[in-house]
Every structure is written in C-alpha cells, then in structure tokens.
Short mmCIF file of N, CA and C in Angstrom, two decimals:
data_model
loop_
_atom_site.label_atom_id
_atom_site.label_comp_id
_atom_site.label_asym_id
_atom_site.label_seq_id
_atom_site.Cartn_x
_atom_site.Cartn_y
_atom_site.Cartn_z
N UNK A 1325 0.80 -1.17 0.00
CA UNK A 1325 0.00 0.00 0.00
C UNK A 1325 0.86 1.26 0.00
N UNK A 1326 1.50 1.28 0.74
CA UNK A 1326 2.59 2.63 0.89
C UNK A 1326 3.73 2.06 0.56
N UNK A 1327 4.37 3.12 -0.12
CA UNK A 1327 5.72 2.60 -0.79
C UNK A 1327 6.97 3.00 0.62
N UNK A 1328 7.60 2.27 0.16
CA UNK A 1328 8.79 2.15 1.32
C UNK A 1328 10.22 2.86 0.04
N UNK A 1329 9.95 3.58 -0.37
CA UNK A 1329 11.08 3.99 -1.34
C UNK A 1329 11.14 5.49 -1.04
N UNK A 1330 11.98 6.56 -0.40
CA UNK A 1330 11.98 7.85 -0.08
C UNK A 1330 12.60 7.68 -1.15
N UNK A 1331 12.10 9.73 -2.04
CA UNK A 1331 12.81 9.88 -2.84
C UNK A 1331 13.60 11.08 -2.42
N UNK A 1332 14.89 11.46 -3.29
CA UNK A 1332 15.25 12.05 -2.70
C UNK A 1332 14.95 13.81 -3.08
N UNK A 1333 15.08 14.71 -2.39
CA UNK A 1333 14.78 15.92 -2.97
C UNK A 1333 15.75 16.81 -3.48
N UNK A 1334 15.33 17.74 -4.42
CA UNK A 1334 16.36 18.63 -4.41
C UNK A 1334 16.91 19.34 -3.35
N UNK A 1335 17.73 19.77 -4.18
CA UNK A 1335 18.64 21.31 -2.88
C UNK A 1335 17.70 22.39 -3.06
N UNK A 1336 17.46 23.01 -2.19
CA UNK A 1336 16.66 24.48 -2.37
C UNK A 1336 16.65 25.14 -3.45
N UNK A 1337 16.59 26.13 -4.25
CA UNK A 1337 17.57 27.04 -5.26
C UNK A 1337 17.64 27.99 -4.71
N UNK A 1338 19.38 28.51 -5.24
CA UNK A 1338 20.10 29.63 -4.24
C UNK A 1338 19.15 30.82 -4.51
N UNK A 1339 18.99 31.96 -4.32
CA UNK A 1339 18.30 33.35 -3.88
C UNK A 1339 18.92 33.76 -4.69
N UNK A 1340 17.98 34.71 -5.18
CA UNK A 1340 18.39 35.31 -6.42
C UNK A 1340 19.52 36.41 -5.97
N UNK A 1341 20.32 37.07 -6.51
CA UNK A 1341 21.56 38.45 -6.19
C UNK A 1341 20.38 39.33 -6.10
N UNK A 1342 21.01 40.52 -5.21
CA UNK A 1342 20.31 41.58 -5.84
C UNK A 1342 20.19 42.09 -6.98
N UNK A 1343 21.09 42.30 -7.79
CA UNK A 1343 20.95 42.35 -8.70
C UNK A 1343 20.19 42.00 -9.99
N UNK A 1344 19.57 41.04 -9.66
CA UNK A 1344 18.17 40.45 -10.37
C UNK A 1344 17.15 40.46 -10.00
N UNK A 1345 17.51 40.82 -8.59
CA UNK A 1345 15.85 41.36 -7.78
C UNK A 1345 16.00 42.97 -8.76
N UNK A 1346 16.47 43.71 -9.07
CA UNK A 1346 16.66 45.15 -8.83
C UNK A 1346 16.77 45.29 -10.36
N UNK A 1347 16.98 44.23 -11.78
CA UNK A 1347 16.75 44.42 -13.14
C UNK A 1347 15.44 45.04 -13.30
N UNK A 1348 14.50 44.01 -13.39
CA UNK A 1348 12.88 44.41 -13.71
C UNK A 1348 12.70 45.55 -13.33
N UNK A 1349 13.10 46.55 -12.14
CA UNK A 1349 12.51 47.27 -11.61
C UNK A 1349 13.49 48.70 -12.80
N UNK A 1350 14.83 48.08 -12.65
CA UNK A 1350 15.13 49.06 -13.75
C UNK A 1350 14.96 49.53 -15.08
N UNK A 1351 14.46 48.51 -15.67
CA UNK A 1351 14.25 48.25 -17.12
C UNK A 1351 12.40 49.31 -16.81
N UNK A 1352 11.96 49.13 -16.12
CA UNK A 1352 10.50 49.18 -16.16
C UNK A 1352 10.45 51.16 -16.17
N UNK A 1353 11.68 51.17 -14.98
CA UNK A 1353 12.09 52.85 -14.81
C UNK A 1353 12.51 53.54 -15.79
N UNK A 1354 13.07 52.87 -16.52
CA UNK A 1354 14.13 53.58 -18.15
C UNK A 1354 12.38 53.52 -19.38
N UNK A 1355 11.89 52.31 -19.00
CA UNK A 1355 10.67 52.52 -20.05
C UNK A 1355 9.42 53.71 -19.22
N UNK A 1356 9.61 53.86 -18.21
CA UNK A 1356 8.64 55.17 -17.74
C UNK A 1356 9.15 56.51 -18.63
N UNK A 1357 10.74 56.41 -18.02
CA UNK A 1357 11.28 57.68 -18.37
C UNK A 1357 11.33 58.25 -20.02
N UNK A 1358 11.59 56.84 -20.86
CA UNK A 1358 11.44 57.14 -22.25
C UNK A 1358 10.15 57.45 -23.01
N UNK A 1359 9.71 57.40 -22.29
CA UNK A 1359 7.54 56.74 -22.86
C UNK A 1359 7.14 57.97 -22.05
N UNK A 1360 7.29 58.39 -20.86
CA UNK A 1360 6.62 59.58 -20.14
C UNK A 1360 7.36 61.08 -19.62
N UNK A 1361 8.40 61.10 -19.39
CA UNK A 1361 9.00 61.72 -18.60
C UNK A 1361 9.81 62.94 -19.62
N UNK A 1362 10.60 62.03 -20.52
CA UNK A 1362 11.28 62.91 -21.13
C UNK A 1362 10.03 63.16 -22.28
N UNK A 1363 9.27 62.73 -22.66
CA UNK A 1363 8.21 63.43 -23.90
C UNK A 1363 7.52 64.66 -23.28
N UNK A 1364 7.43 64.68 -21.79
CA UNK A 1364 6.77 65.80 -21.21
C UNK A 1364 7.94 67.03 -20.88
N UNK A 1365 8.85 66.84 -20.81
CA UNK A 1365 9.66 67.38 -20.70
C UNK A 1365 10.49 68.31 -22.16
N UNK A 1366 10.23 67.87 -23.19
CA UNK A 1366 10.19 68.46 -24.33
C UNK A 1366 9.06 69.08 -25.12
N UNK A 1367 8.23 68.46 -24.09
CA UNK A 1367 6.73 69.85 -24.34
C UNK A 1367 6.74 71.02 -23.53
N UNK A 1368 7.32 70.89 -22.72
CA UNK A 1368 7.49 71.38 -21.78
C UNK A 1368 8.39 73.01 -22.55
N UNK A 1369 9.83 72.40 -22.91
CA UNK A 1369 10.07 73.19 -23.18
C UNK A 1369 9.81 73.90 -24.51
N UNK A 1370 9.37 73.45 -25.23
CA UNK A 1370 8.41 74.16 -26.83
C UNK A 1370 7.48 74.75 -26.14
N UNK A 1371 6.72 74.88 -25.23
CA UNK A 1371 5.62 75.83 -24.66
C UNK A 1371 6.35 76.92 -23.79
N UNK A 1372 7.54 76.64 -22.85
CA UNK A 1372 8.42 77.78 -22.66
C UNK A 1372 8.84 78.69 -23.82
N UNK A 1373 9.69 78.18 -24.63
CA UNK A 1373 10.19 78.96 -25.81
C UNK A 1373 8.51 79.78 -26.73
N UNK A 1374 8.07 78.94 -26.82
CA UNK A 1374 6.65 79.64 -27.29
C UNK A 1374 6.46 80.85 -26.63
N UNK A 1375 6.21 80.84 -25.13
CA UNK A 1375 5.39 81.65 -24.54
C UNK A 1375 6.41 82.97 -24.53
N UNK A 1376 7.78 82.64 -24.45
CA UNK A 1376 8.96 83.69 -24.39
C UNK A 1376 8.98 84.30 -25.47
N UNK A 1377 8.38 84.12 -26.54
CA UNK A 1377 8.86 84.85 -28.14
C UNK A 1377 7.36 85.39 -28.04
N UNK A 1378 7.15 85.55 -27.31
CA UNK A 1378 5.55 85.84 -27.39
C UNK A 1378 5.61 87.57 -28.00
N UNK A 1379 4.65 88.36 -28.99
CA UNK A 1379 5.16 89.83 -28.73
C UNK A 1379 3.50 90.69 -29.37
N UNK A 1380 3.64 91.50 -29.26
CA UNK A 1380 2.38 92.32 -29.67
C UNK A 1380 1.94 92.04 -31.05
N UNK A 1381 0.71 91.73 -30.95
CA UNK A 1381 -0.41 91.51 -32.31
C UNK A 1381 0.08 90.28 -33.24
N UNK A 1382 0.16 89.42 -31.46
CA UNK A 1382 0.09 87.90 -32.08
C UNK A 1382 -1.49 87.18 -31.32
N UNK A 1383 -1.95 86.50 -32.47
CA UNK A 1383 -3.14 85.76 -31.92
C UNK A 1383 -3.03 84.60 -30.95
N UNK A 1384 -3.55 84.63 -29.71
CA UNK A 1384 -3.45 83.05 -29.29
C UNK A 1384 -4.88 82.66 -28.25
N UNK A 1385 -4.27 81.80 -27.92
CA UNK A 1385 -5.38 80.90 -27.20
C UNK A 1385 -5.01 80.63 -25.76
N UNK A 1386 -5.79 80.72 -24.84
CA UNK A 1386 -5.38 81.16 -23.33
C UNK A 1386 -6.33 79.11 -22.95
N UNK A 1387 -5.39 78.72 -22.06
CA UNK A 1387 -5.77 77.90 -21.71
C UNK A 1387 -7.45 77.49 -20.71
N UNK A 1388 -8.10 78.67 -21.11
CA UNK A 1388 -9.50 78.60 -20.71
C UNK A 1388 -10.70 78.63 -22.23
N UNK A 1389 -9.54 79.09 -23.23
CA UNK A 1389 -10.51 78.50 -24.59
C UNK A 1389 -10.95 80.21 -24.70
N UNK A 1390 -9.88 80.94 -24.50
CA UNK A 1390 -10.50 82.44 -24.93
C UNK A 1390 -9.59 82.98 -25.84
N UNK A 1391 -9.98 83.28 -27.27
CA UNK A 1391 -9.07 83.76 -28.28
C UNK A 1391 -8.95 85.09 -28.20
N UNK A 1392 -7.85 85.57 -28.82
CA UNK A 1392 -7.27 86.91 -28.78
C UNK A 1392 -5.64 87.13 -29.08
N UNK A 1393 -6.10 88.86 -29.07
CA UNK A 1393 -4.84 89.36 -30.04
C UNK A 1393 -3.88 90.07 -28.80
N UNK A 1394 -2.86 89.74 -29.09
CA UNK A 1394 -2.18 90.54 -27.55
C UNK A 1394 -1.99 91.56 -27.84
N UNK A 1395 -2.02 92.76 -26.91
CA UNK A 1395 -1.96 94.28 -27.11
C UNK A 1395 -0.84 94.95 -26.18
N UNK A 1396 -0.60 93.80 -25.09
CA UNK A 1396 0.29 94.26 -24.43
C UNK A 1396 0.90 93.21 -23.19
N UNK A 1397 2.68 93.39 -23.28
CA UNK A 1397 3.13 92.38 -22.50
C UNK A 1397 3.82 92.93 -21.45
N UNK A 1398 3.88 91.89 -20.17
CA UNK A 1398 5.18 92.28 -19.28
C UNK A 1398 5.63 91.20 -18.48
N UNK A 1399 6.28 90.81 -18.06
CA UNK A 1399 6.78 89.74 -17.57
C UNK A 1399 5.76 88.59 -17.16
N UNK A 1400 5.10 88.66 -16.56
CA UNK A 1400 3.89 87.50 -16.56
C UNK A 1400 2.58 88.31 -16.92
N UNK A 1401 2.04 89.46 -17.32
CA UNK A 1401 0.96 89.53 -17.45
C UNK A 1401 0.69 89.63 -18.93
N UNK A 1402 -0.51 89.28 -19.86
CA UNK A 1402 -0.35 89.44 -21.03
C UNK A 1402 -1.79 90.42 -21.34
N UNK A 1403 -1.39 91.32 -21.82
CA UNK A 1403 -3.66 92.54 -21.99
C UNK A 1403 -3.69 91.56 -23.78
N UNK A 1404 -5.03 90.81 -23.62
CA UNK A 1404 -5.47 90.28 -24.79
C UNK A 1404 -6.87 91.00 -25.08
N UNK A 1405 -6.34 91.24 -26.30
CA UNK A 1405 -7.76 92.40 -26.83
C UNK A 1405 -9.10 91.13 -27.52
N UNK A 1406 -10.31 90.82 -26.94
CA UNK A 1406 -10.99 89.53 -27.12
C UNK A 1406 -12.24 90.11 -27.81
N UNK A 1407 -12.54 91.42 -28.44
CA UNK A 1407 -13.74 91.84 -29.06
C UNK A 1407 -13.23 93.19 -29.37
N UNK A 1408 -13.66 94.15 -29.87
CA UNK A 1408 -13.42 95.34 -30.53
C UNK A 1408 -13.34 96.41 -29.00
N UNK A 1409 -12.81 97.14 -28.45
CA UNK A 1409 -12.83 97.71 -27.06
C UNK A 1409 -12.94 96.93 -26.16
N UNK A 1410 -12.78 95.06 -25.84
CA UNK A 1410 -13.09 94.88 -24.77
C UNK A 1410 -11.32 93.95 -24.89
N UNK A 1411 -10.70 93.86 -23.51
CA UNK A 1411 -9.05 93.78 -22.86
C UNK A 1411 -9.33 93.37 -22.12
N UNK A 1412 -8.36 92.26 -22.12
CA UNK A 1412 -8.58 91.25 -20.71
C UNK A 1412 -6.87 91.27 -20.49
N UNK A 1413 -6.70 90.68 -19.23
CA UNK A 1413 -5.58 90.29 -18.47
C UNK A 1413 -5.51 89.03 -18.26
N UNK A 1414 -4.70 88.09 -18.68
CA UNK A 1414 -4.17 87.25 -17.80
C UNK A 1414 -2.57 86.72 -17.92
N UNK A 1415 -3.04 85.41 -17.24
CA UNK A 1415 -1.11 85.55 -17.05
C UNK A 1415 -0.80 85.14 -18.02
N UNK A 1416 1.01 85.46 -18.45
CA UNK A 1416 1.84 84.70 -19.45
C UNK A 1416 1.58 82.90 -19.44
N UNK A 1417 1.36 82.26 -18.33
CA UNK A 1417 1.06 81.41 -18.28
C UNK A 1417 0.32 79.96 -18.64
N UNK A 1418 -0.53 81.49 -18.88
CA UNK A 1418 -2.07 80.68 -19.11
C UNK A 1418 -2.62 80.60 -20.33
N UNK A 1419 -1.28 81.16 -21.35
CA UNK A 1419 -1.27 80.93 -22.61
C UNK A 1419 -1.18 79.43 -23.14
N UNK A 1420 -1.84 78.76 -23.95
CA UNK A 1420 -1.71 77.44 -24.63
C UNK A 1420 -1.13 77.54 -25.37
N UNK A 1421 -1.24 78.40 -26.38
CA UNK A 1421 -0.59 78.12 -28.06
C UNK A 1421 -0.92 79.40 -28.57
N UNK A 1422 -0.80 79.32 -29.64
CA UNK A 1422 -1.48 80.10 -31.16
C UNK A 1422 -2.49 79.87 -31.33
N UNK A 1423 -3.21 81.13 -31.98
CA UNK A 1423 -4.72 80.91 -32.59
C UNK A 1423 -4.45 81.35 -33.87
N UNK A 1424 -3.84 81.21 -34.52
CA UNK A 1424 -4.03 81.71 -36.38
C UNK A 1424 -5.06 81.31 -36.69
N UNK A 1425 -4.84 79.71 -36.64
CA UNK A 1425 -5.78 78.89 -37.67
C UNK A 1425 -7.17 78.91 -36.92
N UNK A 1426 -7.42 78.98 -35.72
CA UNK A 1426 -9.01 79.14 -35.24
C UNK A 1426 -9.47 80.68 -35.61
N UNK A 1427 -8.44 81.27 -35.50
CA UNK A 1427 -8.92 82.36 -35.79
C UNK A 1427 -9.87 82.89 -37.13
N UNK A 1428 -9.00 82.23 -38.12
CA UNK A 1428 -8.99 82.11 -39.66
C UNK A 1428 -10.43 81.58 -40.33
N UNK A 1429 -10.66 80.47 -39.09
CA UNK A 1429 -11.76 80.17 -39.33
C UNK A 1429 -13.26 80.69 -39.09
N UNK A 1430 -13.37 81.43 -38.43
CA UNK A 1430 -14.52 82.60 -38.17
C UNK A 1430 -14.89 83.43 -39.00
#
C-alpha cells in the first residue's frame, strides 16, 4: 500500500543576487522615463520657448478656450484684446498656443 522507497529531494535554489531582484525594476524605470518623462519634458520646453517669443499683435489661445490678439506684455501679465474695445488680463502662463488657424476660421 505505501511505498517504502523515499525519494530524494532537491537542494533548495540559491536566492536570487540583488541584482536580479533590482533588473525588472530598472528596465521598467528607463521605459517610464522614455515613454513619459522625457516626452513631457520636451513639451514642456516648446511651450516655454513659445510663450517667451511671445510679442504684440500675435493671436493666441489662453488655456481657458478664450481667443485673442495681444496688445500688451510684461513679464507675466499678457492685456489680450478679445472683441473690438473689450481687454482682458491674464497671465503669461495661461497661454496654450497660437490661434491663427481658429482664428482664420470665423
């Protein structure tokens, strides 16, 4: 009924180095950084350089979706002219982009 034959077992297997605990985790960090980190980081700076060349009676688009022509700059504030007599303020900041082409389209 029961066998009388022990078999024998292996040896444990040795533990991995750190070093192979600590691959995956690097490989996974270099694919964050290539895939997320540095692509934001080069938008980053095309919207700096954008916002710095910025200069009077250029059209753009303010990150609340309000178009306009700038009339006047100074270090962070920008006066965007948004209707015929009506000037708004806001910050250099809060600029998105350019409006040519939305503009164009109206």
């Amino acid at each position: 009924m029961f066998s009388t034959i022990a078999w024998a077992q292996n040896a444990a297997p040795a533990a991995p180095s750190l070093m192979e605990q600590l691959f995956p985790f690097a490989v996974i960090l270099l694919i964050f950084f290539f895939l997320v980190i540095r692509p934001q980081q080069r938008r980053m700076k095309e919207r700096d350089k954008f916002r710095s060349s910025l200069k009077k009676g250029d059209s753009v688009l303010t990150s609340g979706g309000i178009l306009g022509t700038i009339e006047g700059l100074t270090d962070q504030v920008v006066t965007l002219q948004v209707a015929n007599g009506v000037k708004i303020k806001v910050l250099r900041s809060a600029i998105a982009g350019g409006a040519n082409e939305e503009l164009e389209k109206k």
